[in-house]
Coordinates of C-alpha atoms in Angstrom, one line a residue:
M1443 CA 170.2 164.9 49.8
L1444 CA 171.5 163.9 46.4
A1445 CA 171.0 167.2 44.8
T1446 CA 173.9 168.5 46.9
A1447 CA 175.9 165.2 46.9
L1448 CA 177.1 165.3 43.3
P1449 CA 179.1 168.4 42.8
H1450 CA 182.4 166.9 41.6
R1451 CA 183.3 166.7 37.9
K1452 CA 185.0 163.2 38.3
G1453 CA 182.6 160.6 39.2
V1454 CA 179.4 162.2 38.0
L1455 CA 179.2 160.0 34.8
A1456 CA 179.6 156.9 36.9
A1457 CA 176.6 157.9 39.0
L1458 CA 174.5 158.9 36.0
A1459 CA 175.1 155.5 34.3
A1460 CA 174.0 153.7 37.6
V1461 CA 170.5 153.7 36.2
A1462 CA 171.7 151.0 33.7
L1463 CA 173.9 148.9 35.7
A1464 CA 171.4 146.5 37.0
V1465 CA 173.6 143.4 36.8
A1466 CA 175.9 145.0 39.3
W1467 CA 173.3 144.6 42.0
V1468 CA 173.6 140.8 42.0
V1469 CA 176.8 139.8 43.7
A1470 CA 177.3 136.3 42.5
P1471 CA 175.8 134.1 39.7
A1472 CA 173.2 131.7 40.7
A1473 CA 171.0 129.0 39.0
A1474 CA 168.5 130.7 36.7
T1475 CA 164.9 130.7 37.9
A1476 CA 162.4 129.6 35.4
A1477 CA 160.6 132.5 33.9
P1478 CA 156.8 132.5 33.8
H1479 CA 155.6 132.1 30.2
A1480 CA 152.9 134.1 28.4
R1481 CA 149.3 132.8 28.4
P1482 CA 148.0 131.3 25.3
P1483 CA 147.7 133.9 22.6
E1484 CA 144.5 135.2 21.2
R1485 CA 146.0 136.0 17.8
S1486 CA 143.1 138.6 17.2
H1487 CA 144.5 140.7 20.2
P1488 CA 147.5 143.0 19.7
F1489 CA 150.9 142.0 20.9
L1490 CA 153.4 144.1 22.9
L1491 CA 157.1 143.2 22.4
A1492 CA 159.3 145.0 25.1
L1493 CA 162.9 145.1 24.1
G1494 CA 166.0 146.7 25.6
D1495 CA 167.8 146.9 28.8
S1496 CA 166.9 147.2 32.5
I1497 CA 164.4 150.0 31.9
S1498 CA 162.3 147.6 29.8
F1499 CA 162.8 144.9 32.2
G1500 CA 161.3 146.9 34.9
F1501 CA 164.3 146.6 37.1
Q1502 CA 164.4 148.0 40.8
A1503 CA 167.3 147.2 43.0
S1504 CA 165.1 146.6 46.1
K1505 CA 163.5 143.7 44.4
V1506 CA 166.6 141.6 43.6
G1507 CA 166.4 138.3 45.2
S1508 CA 169.0 135.5 45.5
P1509 CA 168.5 134.5 42.8
P1510 CA 166.6 137.2 41.1
D1511 CA 163.0 136.1 40.3
P1512 CA 161.7 137.8 37.0
A1513 CA 158.3 137.7 38.4
A1514 CA 159.3 140.2 41.3
F1515 CA 159.9 142.9 38.6
S1516 CA 156.1 143.4 37.9
T1517 CA 155.6 147.2 37.9
G1518 CA 157.6 148.1 34.7
Y1519 CA 156.2 150.0 31.9
A1520 CA 155.2 146.8 30.1
D1521 CA 153.3 145.6 33.1
V1522 CA 151.5 149.0 33.4
L1523 CA 150.5 148.9 29.7
A1524 CA 149.3 145.3 30.1
A1525 CA 147.2 146.2 33.1
R1526 CA 145.6 149.1 31.3
D1527 CA 144.7 146.9 28.2
R1528 CA 143.8 143.4 29.1
R1529 CA 143.9 142.5 25.4
L1530 CA 147.6 142.9 25.1
R1531 CA 149.8 139.8 24.6
V1532 CA 153.0 140.8 26.2
T1533 CA 156.4 139.2 25.5
N1534 CA 159.5 140.9 27.2
Y1535 CA 162.8 140.1 25.9
S1536 CA 164.6 142.9 27.6
C1537 CA 167.9 142.2 29.3
P1538 CA 169.4 144.1 32.1
G1539 CA 172.9 145.3 31.2
E1540 CA 172.3 145.2 27.6
T1541 CA 173.9 147.6 25.1
T1542 CA 173.3 148.3 21.5
T1543 CA 176.3 146.2 20.8
S1544 CA 175.4 143.2 22.9
M1545 CA 171.7 143.4 21.6
I1546 CA 173.0 142.8 18.0
D1547 CA 175.7 140.4 18.7
G1548 CA 174.3 138.3 21.6
S1549 CA 175.6 137.5 25.1
C1550 CA 172.9 139.1 27.3
P1551 CA 174.8 140.1 30.5
W1552 CA 171.8 139.0 32.8
T1553 CA 171.6 135.4 31.3
A1554 CA 175.4 135.2 31.2
A1555 CA 175.4 135.7 34.9
G1556 CA 173.0 132.8 35.2
F1557 CA 169.7 134.7 35.8
A1558 CA 166.4 134.4 34.1
L1559 CA 164.5 136.7 31.9
H1560 CA 160.9 137.5 31.7
D1561 CA 160.7 135.5 28.4
D1562 CA 163.7 133.4 27.5
Y1563 CA 165.2 133.1 24.0
Q1564 CA 168.4 131.8 22.5
G1565 CA 171.1 133.9 20.7
S1566 CA 170.9 137.7 20.5
Q1567 CA 168.0 139.8 21.7
L1568 CA 167.7 141.2 18.2
V1569 CA 167.7 137.8 16.4
A1570 CA 165.0 136.5 18.9
A1571 CA 162.9 139.8 18.4
D1572 CA 163.1 139.4 14.6
A1573 CA 162.0 135.8 14.8
F1574 CA 159.1 136.8 17.0
L1575 CA 158.1 139.6 14.7
R1576 CA 158.2 137.4 11.6
T1577 CA 156.0 134.8 13.3
H1578 CA 153.5 137.6 14.1
R1579 CA 153.9 140.0 11.2
R1580 CA 150.3 139.8 10.1
E1581 CA 149.0 140.6 13.6
P1582 CA 148.5 144.1 15.2
G1583 CA 151.1 145.0 17.6
T1584 CA 153.6 147.4 19.1
V1585 CA 157.4 147.1 19.7
T1586 CA 159.0 149.2 22.5
L1587 CA 162.7 149.7 22.8
A1588 CA 164.6 151.3 25.6
I1589 CA 168.4 151.1 25.3
W1590 CA 171.1 153.7 25.8
G1591 CA 172.1 153.6 29.5
N1592 CA 174.7 150.9 29.2
D1593 CA 176.2 152.7 26.1
V1594 CA 176.6 155.8 28.3
A1595 CA 178.1 153.5 31.1
A1596 CA 180.7 152.1 28.6
L1597 CA 181.7 155.6 27.6
S1598 CA 182.0 156.6 31.2
A1599 CA 184.2 153.6 32.1
A1600 CA 186.4 154.2 29.1
C1601 CA 187.0 157.8 30.2
H1602 CA 187.5 156.7 33.9
D1603 CA 184.5 159.0 34.7
D1604 CA 186.3 162.2 33.5
L1605 CA 183.9 164.6 32.0
D1606 CA 186.4 166.3 29.8
C1607 CA 187.3 163.0 28.3
V1608 CA 183.6 162.2 27.9
A1609 CA 182.9 165.5 26.1
E1610 CA 185.8 164.9 23.8
R1611 CA 184.9 161.4 23.0
A1612 CA 181.1 162.0 23.0
P1613 CA 180.6 162.9 19.2
A1614 CA 182.2 159.8 17.8
E1615 CA 180.6 157.6 20.4
V1616 CA 177.1 159.1 19.9
A1617 CA 177.5 158.6 16.1
A1618 CA 178.5 155.0 16.6
F1619 CA 175.5 154.5 18.9
G1620 CA 173.3 156.0 16.1
D1621 CA 174.7 153.5 13.6
R1622 CA 174.0 150.6 15.9
L1623 CA 170.5 151.8 16.9
G1624 CA 169.7 152.2 13.1
R1625 CA 170.9 148.7 12.4
I1626 CA 168.4 147.5 15.3
L1627 CA 165.5 149.5 14.1
R1628 CA 165.9 148.7 10.4
S1629 CA 166.0 145.0 11.3
L1630 CA 162.9 145.2 13.4
R1631 CA 161.1 147.2 10.7
S1632 CA 162.0 144.7 8.1
A1633 CA 160.8 141.8 10.3
A1634 CA 157.4 143.6 11.0
P1635 CA 156.6 146.4 8.4
S1636 CA 153.2 147.2 10.0
A1637 CA 154.1 147.2 13.6
R1638 CA 154.2 150.4 15.7
V1639 CA 157.8 150.6 16.9
V1640 CA 158.3 153.0 19.8
V1641 CA 161.8 154.1 21.1
V1642 CA 162.0 155.6 24.6
A1643 CA 164.1 158.8 24.9
A1644 CA 167.2 158.8 27.0
V1645 CA 167.1 160.5 30.4
H1646 CA 169.5 160.7 33.4
S1647 CA 168.4 160.5 37.0
F1648 CA 170.8 162.6 39.1
P1649 CA 170.3 166.2 39.9
P1650 CA 171.5 169.0 39.7
P1651 CA 171.7 169.7 36.0
S1652 CA 175.2 169.6 34.5
P1653 CA 175.9 171.4 31.2
E1654 CA 178.2 168.5 30.1
I1655 CA 175.8 165.8 31.0
D1656 CA 172.8 167.7 29.5
A1657 CA 174.7 168.1 26.4
L1658 CA 175.6 164.5 26.1
Y1659 CA 172.0 163.5 26.5
A1660 CA 170.7 166.1 24.2
A1661 CA 173.0 164.7 21.5
L1662 CA 171.8 161.3 22.4
N1663 CA 168.2 162.3 22.0
R1664 CA 168.9 164.0 18.7
T1665 CA 170.4 160.9 17.4
I1666 CA 167.6 158.8 18.6
A1667 CA 164.9 161.0 17.1
S1668 CA 166.6 161.2 13.6
T1669 CA 167.5 157.5 13.5
A1670 CA 163.9 156.5 14.6
S1671 CA 162.4 158.8 12.1
T1672 CA 164.6 157.3 9.3
A1673 CA 163.5 153.7 10.4
G1674 CA 159.9 154.6 10.5
A1675 CA 159.8 154.4 14.4
A1676 CA 158.4 157.0 16.9
V1677 CA 159.9 158.3 20.1
A1678 CA 158.3 158.4 23.4
D1679 CA 159.8 161.7 24.6
I1680 CA 160.0 161.4 28.6
V1681 CA 162.6 164.2 28.8
P1682 CA 160.2 167.0 29.7
V1683 CA 158.8 164.8 32.4
F1684 CA 161.9 163.3 33.9
D1685 CA 164.5 166.1 33.2
P1686 CA 162.8 169.5 33.2
P1687 CA 165.2 172.4 32.7
D1688 CA 164.4 174.2 36.0
P1689 CA 166.8 172.7 38.7
A1690 CA 164.1 172.6 41.5
E1691 CA 161.6 170.9 39.2
R1692 CA 164.2 168.5 38.0
T1693 CA 165.1 167.5 41.5
A1694 CA 161.5 167.1 42.4
A1695 CA 160.8 165.0 39.2
I1696 CA 163.8 162.8 39.9
C1697 CA 163.0 162.1 43.5
T1698 CA 159.5 161.2 42.4
L1699 CA 160.0 159.3 39.2
T1700 CA 163.2 157.4 40.1
L1701 CA 164.6 155.7 43.1
T1702 CA 167.6 158.0 43.2
C1703 CA 166.6 159.9 46.4
V1704 CA 165.2 157.0 48.5
S1705 CA 168.3 154.9 47.8
N1706 CA 170.7 157.8 48.4
G1707 CA 171.9 157.7 44.9
A1708 CA 172.4 153.9 44.8
D1709 CA 169.7 153.1 42.3
G1710 CA 168.6 155.5 39.5
H1711 CA 166.0 153.2 37.9
P1712 CA 162.4 154.5 37.7
S1713 CA 160.1 154.2 40.6
D1714 CA 156.6 152.7 40.1
A1715 CA 155.5 156.3 39.3
G1716 CA 158.3 156.7 36.9
Y1717 CA 157.5 153.4 35.1
R1718 CA 153.8 154.7 34.9
A1719 CA 155.1 158.0 33.3
I1720 CA 157.1 156.0 30.7
A1721 CA 153.8 154.0 30.0
D1722 CA 151.9 157.3 29.6
A1723 CA 154.4 158.5 27.1
I1724 CA 154.3 155.2 25.0
T1725 CA 150.5 155.3 25.2
A1726 CA 150.4 158.8 23.7
V1727 CA 152.6 157.6 20.8
I1728 CA 150.4 154.6 20.2
R1729 CA 147.2 156.8 20.2
R1730 CA 148.6 158.9 17.4
P1731 CA 147.4 158.3 14.0
C1732 CA 149.9 156.2 11.9
P1733 CA 151.7 158.3 9.4
S1734 CA 150.3 157.8 5.9

Protein backbone atom coordinates (compact mmCIF):
# COMPACT_ATOMS: atom_id res chain seq x y z
CA MET A 1 0.00 0.00 0.00
CA LEU A 2 0.93 3.64 -0.22
CA ALA A 3 2.17 3.80 3.34
CA THR A 4 5.18 1.75 2.27
CA ALA A 5 5.48 3.20 -1.20
CA LEU A 6 6.89 6.62 -0.32
CA PRO A 7 10.14 6.04 1.59
CA HIS A 8 12.37 8.19 -0.62
CA ARG A 9 13.40 11.76 0.15
CA LYS A 10 13.34 12.81 -3.48
CA GLY A 11 9.90 12.87 -5.03
CA VAL A 12 7.92 12.92 -1.79
CA LEU A 13 7.00 16.59 -2.22
CA ALA A 14 5.71 15.97 -5.70
CA ALA A 15 3.43 13.27 -4.34
CA LEU A 16 2.25 15.43 -1.47
CA ALA A 17 1.43 18.26 -3.82
CA ALA A 18 -0.64 15.97 -6.03
CA VAL A 19 -3.74 16.83 -4.02
CA ALA A 20 -3.66 20.26 -5.66
CA LEU A 21 -2.72 19.41 -9.24
CA ALA A 22 -6.19 18.85 -10.60
CA VAL A 23 -5.53 20.44 -13.97
CA ALA A 24 -2.91 17.79 -14.72
CA TRP A 25 -5.65 15.15 -14.83
CA VAL A 26 -7.05 16.70 -18.01
CA VAL A 27 -4.80 15.76 -20.89
CA ALA A 28 -5.89 18.25 -23.53
CA PRO A 29 -7.91 21.49 -23.59
CA ALA A 30 -11.50 21.23 -24.72
CA ALA A 31 -14.40 23.57 -25.24
CA ALA A 32 -15.83 24.74 -21.95
CA THR A 33 -19.09 23.21 -20.83
CA ALA A 34 -21.64 25.75 -19.64
CA ALA A 35 -21.74 25.72 -15.85
CA PRO A 36 -25.14 25.50 -14.19
CA HIS A 37 -26.19 28.77 -12.64
CA ALA A 38 -27.56 29.23 -9.17
CA ARG A 39 -31.28 29.36 -8.56
CA PRO A 40 -32.93 32.78 -8.20
CA PRO A 41 -31.80 34.16 -4.84
CA GLU A 42 -33.91 34.61 -1.77
CA ARG A 43 -32.06 37.54 -0.32
CA SER A 44 -33.28 36.81 3.19
CA HIS A 45 -31.44 33.48 3.03
CA PRO A 46 -27.72 33.29 3.84
CA PHE A 47 -25.19 33.01 1.06
CA LEU A 48 -22.19 30.70 0.91
CA LEU A 49 -19.32 31.86 -1.28
CA ALA A 50 -16.79 29.06 -1.81
CA LEU A 51 -13.34 30.25 -2.90
CA GLY A 52 -9.96 28.68 -3.50
CA ASP A 53 -8.55 25.76 -5.47
CA SER A 54 -9.56 22.18 -6.30
CA ILE A 55 -10.48 21.42 -2.68
CA SER A 56 -13.22 24.05 -2.72
CA PHE A 57 -14.18 22.91 -6.23
CA GLY A 58 -14.86 19.39 -4.92
CA PHE A 59 -12.41 17.83 -7.35
CA GLN A 60 -11.99 14.05 -7.66
CA ALA A 61 -9.98 12.68 -10.55
CA SER A 62 -12.32 9.78 -11.27
CA LYS A 63 -15.05 12.27 -12.19
CA VAL A 64 -13.07 14.01 -14.92
CA GLY A 65 -14.83 13.72 -18.26
CA SER A 66 -13.88 14.98 -21.70
CA PRO A 67 -14.42 17.83 -21.29
CA PRO A 68 -14.83 18.04 -17.49
CA ASP A 69 -18.40 18.86 -16.48
CA PRO A 70 -18.63 21.01 -13.33
CA ALA A 71 -21.90 19.27 -12.42
CA ALA A 72 -19.99 15.99 -12.03
CA PHE A 73 -18.16 17.41 -9.02
CA SER A 74 -21.17 17.45 -6.73
CA THR A 75 -19.91 15.95 -3.46
CA GLY A 76 -17.55 18.72 -2.33
CA TYR A 77 -17.80 20.43 1.02
CA ALA A 78 -19.90 23.27 -0.45
CA ASP A 79 -22.39 20.71 -1.76
CA VAL A 80 -22.49 19.02 1.64
CA LEU A 81 -23.16 22.32 3.39
CA ALA A 82 -25.91 23.17 0.89
CA ALA A 83 -27.56 19.78 1.37
CA ARG A 84 -27.54 20.27 5.13
CA ASP A 85 -29.06 23.74 4.94
CA ARG A 86 -31.43 24.18 2.01
CA ARG A 87 -31.64 27.91 2.69
CA LEU A 88 -28.03 28.46 1.57
CA ARG A 89 -27.51 30.30 -1.70
CA VAL A 90 -24.26 28.75 -2.91
CA THR A 91 -21.87 30.48 -5.30
CA ASN A 92 -18.67 28.58 -6.02
CA TYR A 93 -15.88 30.57 -7.69
CA SER A 94 -13.12 28.10 -6.84
CA CYS A 95 -10.57 27.25 -9.53
CA PRO A 96 -8.66 23.95 -9.72
CA GLY A 97 -4.94 24.72 -9.95
CA GLU A 98 -5.29 28.15 -8.32
CA THR A 99 -2.46 29.59 -6.21
CA THR A 100 -2.55 32.60 -3.92
CA THR A 101 -0.71 34.45 -6.69
CA SER A 102 -3.13 33.57 -9.49
CA MET A 103 -6.11 34.21 -7.22
CA ILE A 104 -4.93 37.81 -6.87
CA ASP A 105 -3.65 38.43 -10.37
CA GLY A 106 -6.04 36.38 -12.48
CA SER A 107 -5.52 33.66 -15.08
CA CYS A 108 -7.33 30.72 -13.48
CA PRO A 109 -5.49 27.62 -14.77
CA TRP A 110 -8.74 25.67 -15.16
CA THR A 111 -10.44 28.22 -17.40
CA ALA A 112 -7.16 28.94 -19.20
CA ALA A 113 -7.22 25.26 -20.22
CA GLY A 114 -10.72 25.77 -21.64
CA PHE A 115 -12.76 24.22 -18.84
CA ALA A 116 -15.83 25.54 -17.05
CA LEU A 117 -16.17 26.48 -13.41
CA HIS A 118 -19.17 25.91 -11.16
CA ASP A 119 -19.94 29.64 -11.42
CA ASP A 120 -18.22 31.67 -14.10
CA TYR A 121 -16.66 35.14 -13.74
CA GLN A 122 -14.32 37.48 -15.54
CA GLY A 123 -10.90 38.50 -14.25
CA SER A 124 -9.28 37.17 -11.12
CA GLN A 125 -11.11 35.10 -8.53
CA LEU A 126 -10.42 37.74 -5.88
CA VAL A 127 -11.85 40.55 -7.99
CA ALA A 128 -14.95 38.46 -8.70
CA ALA A 129 -15.32 37.55 -5.02
CA ASP A 130 -15.00 41.18 -3.94
CA ALA A 131 -17.64 42.22 -6.48
CA PHE A 132 -19.99 39.49 -5.26
CA LEU A 133 -19.50 40.48 -1.63
CA ARG A 134 -20.04 44.17 -2.25
CA THR A 135 -23.30 43.33 -3.99
CA HIS A 136 -24.40 41.17 -1.04
CA ARG A 137 -22.70 43.03 1.80
CA ARG A 138 -25.97 43.75 3.62
CA GLU A 139 -26.98 40.09 3.56
CA PRO A 140 -26.00 37.30 5.97
CA GLY A 141 -23.43 34.92 4.65
CA THR A 142 -20.23 32.91 4.91
CA VAL A 143 -17.09 32.92 2.78
CA THR A 144 -14.93 29.78 2.75
CA LEU A 145 -11.38 29.70 1.42
CA ALA A 146 -9.12 26.68 0.81
CA ILE A 147 -5.92 27.61 -0.98
CA TRP A 148 -2.41 26.33 -0.24
CA GLY A 149 -1.81 23.09 -2.17
CA ASN A 150 -0.62 24.63 -5.42
CA ASP A 151 1.66 27.00 -3.52
CA VAL A 152 3.29 23.90 -2.02
CA ALA A 153 3.47 22.36 -5.49
CA ALA A 154 5.26 25.44 -6.83
CA LEU A 155 7.85 25.22 -4.04
CA SER A 156 8.32 21.52 -4.72
CA ALA A 157 8.78 22.11 -8.44
CA ALA A 158 11.27 24.91 -7.86
CA CYS A 159 13.29 22.52 -5.68
CA HIS A 160 12.97 19.61 -8.12
CA ASP A 161 11.28 17.67 -5.28
CA ASP A 162 14.37 17.77 -3.07
CA LEU A 163 13.43 17.97 0.61
CA ASP A 164 16.68 19.63 1.70
CA CYS A 165 16.00 22.43 -0.77
CA VAL A 166 12.41 22.70 0.40
CA ALA A 167 13.48 22.92 4.05
CA GLU A 168 15.95 25.67 3.18
CA ARG A 169 13.53 27.71 1.14
CA ALA A 170 10.40 27.07 3.21
CA PRO A 171 10.70 29.98 5.70
CA ALA A 172 10.86 32.62 2.98
CA GLU A 173 8.22 30.91 0.84
CA VAL A 174 5.82 30.46 3.76
CA ALA A 175 6.28 34.12 4.72
CA ALA A 176 5.52 35.19 1.14
CA PHE A 177 2.48 32.89 1.12
CA GLY A 178 1.31 34.59 4.32
CA ASP A 179 1.66 38.01 2.74
CA ARG A 180 -0.46 36.96 -0.24
CA LEU A 181 -3.04 35.25 1.96
CA GLY A 182 -3.25 38.38 4.10
CA ARG A 183 -3.88 40.49 1.01
CA ILE A 184 -6.70 38.14 -0.03
CA LEU A 185 -8.33 38.08 3.39
CA ARG A 186 -8.10 41.83 3.91
CA SER A 187 -9.73 42.38 0.54
CA LEU A 188 -12.57 39.97 1.36
CA ARG A 189 -13.07 41.52 4.77
CA SER A 190 -13.17 45.03 3.29
CA ALA A 191 -15.78 43.94 0.75
CA ALA A 192 -17.94 42.20 3.38
CA PRO A 193 -17.29 43.49 6.89
CA SER A 194 -20.07 41.43 8.49
CA ALA A 195 -19.64 38.13 6.64
CA ARG A 196 -18.16 35.11 8.35
CA VAL A 197 -14.85 34.23 6.66
CA VAL A 198 -13.52 30.70 7.22
CA VAL A 199 -10.12 29.50 6.01
CA VAL A 200 -9.55 25.75 5.71
CA ALA A 201 -6.30 24.54 7.29
CA ALA A 202 -3.59 22.84 5.25
CA VAL A 203 -3.22 19.05 5.31
CA HIS A 204 -1.30 16.53 3.26
CA SER A 205 -2.58 13.18 2.16
CA PHE A 206 0.32 10.76 1.93
CA PRO A 207 1.53 8.61 4.83
CA PRO A 208 3.81 7.87 6.58
CA PRO A 209 4.57 11.04 8.55
CA SER A 210 7.76 12.78 7.44
CA PRO A 211 9.46 15.24 9.82
CA GLU A 212 10.31 17.59 6.96
CA ILE A 213 6.81 17.58 5.51
CA ASP A 214 5.15 17.84 8.89
CA ALA A 215 7.36 20.84 9.68
CA LEU A 216 6.42 22.53 6.41
CA TYR A 217 2.70 22.04 6.98
CA ALA A 218 2.96 23.12 10.61
CA ALA A 219 4.59 26.35 9.45
CA LEU A 220 1.87 26.81 6.84
CA ASN A 221 -0.83 26.37 9.44
CA ARG A 222 0.78 28.74 11.91
CA THR A 223 0.86 31.32 9.13
CA ILE A 224 -2.73 30.59 8.12
CA ALA A 225 -3.89 30.92 11.75
CA SER A 226 -2.06 34.18 12.46
CA THR A 227 -2.99 35.74 9.13
CA ALA A 228 -6.64 34.76 9.51
CA SER A 229 -6.79 36.12 13.05
CA THR A 230 -5.31 39.46 11.97
CA ALA A 231 -7.89 39.72 9.17
CA GLY A 232 -10.83 38.82 11.39
CA ALA A 233 -11.27 35.37 9.83
CA ALA A 234 -11.58 31.95 11.48
CA VAL A 235 -9.83 28.67 10.68
CA ALA A 236 -11.52 25.32 10.10
CA ASP A 237 -8.83 23.10 11.61
CA ILE A 238 -9.03 19.76 9.82
CA VAL A 239 -5.48 18.72 10.77
CA PRO A 240 -6.41 16.50 13.76
CA VAL A 241 -8.88 14.62 11.56
CA PHE A 242 -6.80 14.21 8.40
CA ASP A 243 -3.27 14.14 9.82
CA PRO A 244 -3.29 12.73 13.38
CA PRO A 245 0.21 12.29 14.83
CA ASP A 246 0.05 8.51 15.31
CA PRO A 247 1.34 6.83 12.11
CA ALA A 248 -1.26 4.05 12.10
CA GLU A 249 -4.10 6.47 12.78
CA ARG A 250 -2.83 8.79 10.06
CA THR A 251 -2.70 6.01 7.50
CA ALA A 252 -6.24 4.98 8.42
CA ALA A 253 -7.47 8.56 8.21
CA ILE A 254 -5.79 9.22 4.89
CA CYS A 255 -7.12 6.01 3.36
CA THR A 256 -10.64 6.90 4.52
CA LEU A 257 -10.74 10.65 4.01
CA THR A 258 -8.76 10.93 0.78
CA LEU A 259 -8.55 8.97 -2.47
CA THR A 260 -4.85 8.26 -1.98
CA CYS A 261 -5.12 4.56 -1.22
CA VAL A 262 -7.87 3.63 -3.67
CA SER A 263 -6.01 5.45 -6.46
CA ASN A 264 -2.62 3.95 -5.49
CA GLY A 265 -1.32 7.43 -4.79
CA ALA A 266 -2.54 9.00 -8.01
CA ASP A 267 -5.20 11.25 -6.46
CA GLY A 268 -4.84 12.75 -2.99
CA HIS A 269 -8.02 14.81 -3.10
CA PRO A 270 -10.65 14.21 -0.42
CA SER A 271 -13.05 11.31 -0.73
CA ASP A 272 -16.74 11.96 -0.21
CA ALA A 273 -16.13 11.20 3.49
CA GLY A 274 -13.25 13.67 3.47
CA TYR A 275 -15.36 16.43 2.01
CA ARG A 276 -17.99 15.71 4.66
CA ALA A 277 -15.26 16.03 7.31
CA ILE A 278 -14.24 19.41 5.92
CA ALA A 279 -17.89 20.49 5.96
CA ASP A 280 -18.10 19.36 9.60
CA ALA A 281 -15.14 21.56 10.53
CA ILE A 282 -16.58 24.56 8.69
CA THR A 283 -19.97 24.02 10.34
CA ALA A 284 -18.34 23.95 13.77
CA VAL A 285 -16.76 27.34 13.05
CA ILE A 286 -19.98 28.83 11.70
CA ARG A 287 -21.85 27.76 14.83
CA ARG A 288 -19.44 29.50 17.17
CA PRO A 289 -20.61 32.85 18.52
CA CYS A 290 -19.14 35.70 16.51
CA PRO A 291 -16.38 37.51 18.42
CA SER A 292 -17.57 40.76 19.89
